[in-house]
Amino acid sequence: MSQPTIESILQEKRLFPPPTEFAQKAHIKSIEEYKQLYEKAKADPEAFWAELAETELDWFQKWDKVLDWQPPFVKWFVNGKINISYNCLDRHLTTWRRNKAALIWEGEPGDSRTLTYAQLHREVCQMANVFKQLGVKKGDRVGIYMPMIPEAAIAMLACARIGAPHTVVFGGFSAEALKDRLVDAEAKLVVTADGGWRKDAIVPLKEQVDKALVAGAPTVENVLVVKRTAQQIHMEPGRDHWWHDVQKGASGECPAEPMDSEDMLFILYTSGTTGKPKGVVHTTGGYNLYTHVTNKWAFDLQDTDVYWCTADVGWITGHSYIVYGPLSNGATSLMYEGAPRASNPGCLWDVVEKYGVTIFYTAPTAIRALMKMGEHHPNSRNLSSLRLLGTVGEPINPEAWIWYNRVIGGDRCPIVDTWWQTETGGFMITPLPGATSTKPGSATLPFPGIIADIVNQEGESVDGNNGGYLVIKHPWPGMMRTVYGDDDRFRRTYWEYLRPKSGEYIYFAGDGAHKDDDGYFWVMGRVDDVINVAGHRLGTMEVESALVSHPAVAEAAVVGKPDEVKGEDIVAFVTLEGDREPNEDLEKELKQHVVQEIGAIARPGDIRFTEDLPKTRSGKIMRRLLRSLAAGQEIAGDTSTLQDRSVLDKLRGGA
Ligand code: WTA
């Protein structure tokens, strides 16, 4: 049978309705049911969320007030007392789920471990006791810099258990980037491992921690080290402790601390439009509820599922949808340390087959890379256990969507394209797989309780067809509360960039989108100076700061350029200090310098040396022109504000 072409699918504007059998068994079974929920939530959001908070979560003490909205600052479930680690663990122990697999873990070399809810609870309690012995108190921050091993989740839950906010730093970040985050969060303890496996090589995490601490993170008193890769490492007496040593004597009982609903649960750093990453603050009750409900409905989590999110715990997706959302639901969450690599390009499909994975959630970048590797890898494995697929991180191109649907989903699995952000805590615009008909490339409709809109620069609603800024108009429980230590930046970045005449506060996400005649949202990408490389958010200013910190660089401007696999790639335009000559070695050195300052995810794909950068008369770099140049396009639009027009000719010639 011949496959329909992408053109024919798109031209027919084909809808992919939920398969009948899927819908019948789903939590939300029809578009009518979705609409009812949506309207109910819109009419009375507080009643909607309060009812769910009551039925879905366990509270030590009920709240006095559902919502306290002092724009842009919000409180949910005021004076409610709750602990997310209790909701993820303890409450399942009195049910049949006690001996259900909570975490299934597969290491890159092929080792594996399964932790039941009872086992996970025990290890979390042990570590919570260890943290306390190391002097960590409620409110103290803990840095977590780990590979994808169960101990990463255990450390997070142990923090939550005693009320010590964690800040997880992605293991791909450099020592320098780690240090900045530990300093900003004033972390008292760092939890790490000797190393992690990544594409058949060891990522020397502990070595990076040592460098970060030498570079200066004076608040760090202790370092806890999991033995994972077993190479020789330095252990600083008095400061560094092996996880397995301190675990030995620790009690497996540690009551969960009753936390205020608004106590900080974690800080997660994310890139913005300045050189300094923002510490996004999430609190306890609202985040617990929001990740729980979104995970349950958008992924239709059932007790029989083996649910696998391929994200790293260092990103928000790992926080919300590997650890907190699934465990709060009593689901089985799979964690995988590895990635497709030359020695095993089909490893993901081996894992699906080995554990009978039913729900698979990944990023468009990964899908495009897998497409390139060829269909024979998935085709030679049994993927028939899969019943639902998901994507996140960037707009998915219809070609990738169709491939995912056909080759991985066997034309039978709905695809949920979930649009959300570190700041939103959980899914905002997403299909509900038993209810929403999907369209390749659209994240479809807002989650119940989310009032999404498209506005112009004045913050006024516009006809979505023409596109505009994507905004959210009513607070929701999972939203960030502030930027750590910088309320003002929080206000400016998210709430004051777009201000309608009404004076109303609306949340601006940083993305552009349009809406079609069915009310479906199509997210087009960032409209600020943030680029999305392989699903990772990077601020152009961050990369520029890294480049200019090299002695040879006088000035740098960084833009994104379309890339077939990564979505976007980094192109850096660099002017050198007077005495330096551009050459290949210097290009390599500068790329390596960025890796050292930020991490491999920020390595520029291309460095273009230039004598000058195009600037306006007031000295602002005209990125629009650089973006066109980087993409190899003709420069369109107004160039009259350019200070020196000859710069463009030089760039065209020299680039
Ligand atoms: C982009 C990741 C289109 C978007 C959860 C957003 C998406 C940024 C989608 C947040 C999607 C995420 N379709 N774009 N389904 N999901 N994005 O904070 O630009 O790492 O603003 O959170 O990723 O990235 P973050």
Coordinates of C-alpha atoms in Angstrom, one line a residue, residues 531-533 558-564 566-573 605-606 608 626-632:
I531 CA 17.3 30.4 20.4
N532 CA 16.2 26.8 20.5
V533 CA 19.1 24.4 19.6
V558 CA 25.0 35.4 17.9
V559 CA 22.0 34.4 15.9
G560 CA 20.1 31.2 15.1
K561 CA 20.1 29.6 11.7
P562 CA 17.7 27.0 10.5
D563 CA 19.1 23.5 10.8
E564 CA 17.6 20.3 9.4
K566 CA 18.6 20.6 15.5
G567 CA 15.8 23.0 14.4
E568 CA 18.3 25.9 14.9
D569 CA 22.0 26.1 15.0
I570 CA 24.2 28.8 16.5
V571 CA 26.0 31.2 14.1
A572 CA 28.4 33.7 15.8
F573 CA 29.6 36.8 14.0
G605 CA 28.0 25.5 14.6
D606 CA 29.6 28.3 12.7
R608 CA 32.2 34.0 11.0
L626 CA 22.6 38.8 10.6
R627 CA 19.8 36.1 10.8
S628 CA 19.2 36.6 7.1
L629 CA 22.9 36.4 6.3
A630 CA 23.3 33.3 8.5
A631 CA 20.4 31.6 6.7
G632 CA 21.8 32.5 3.3

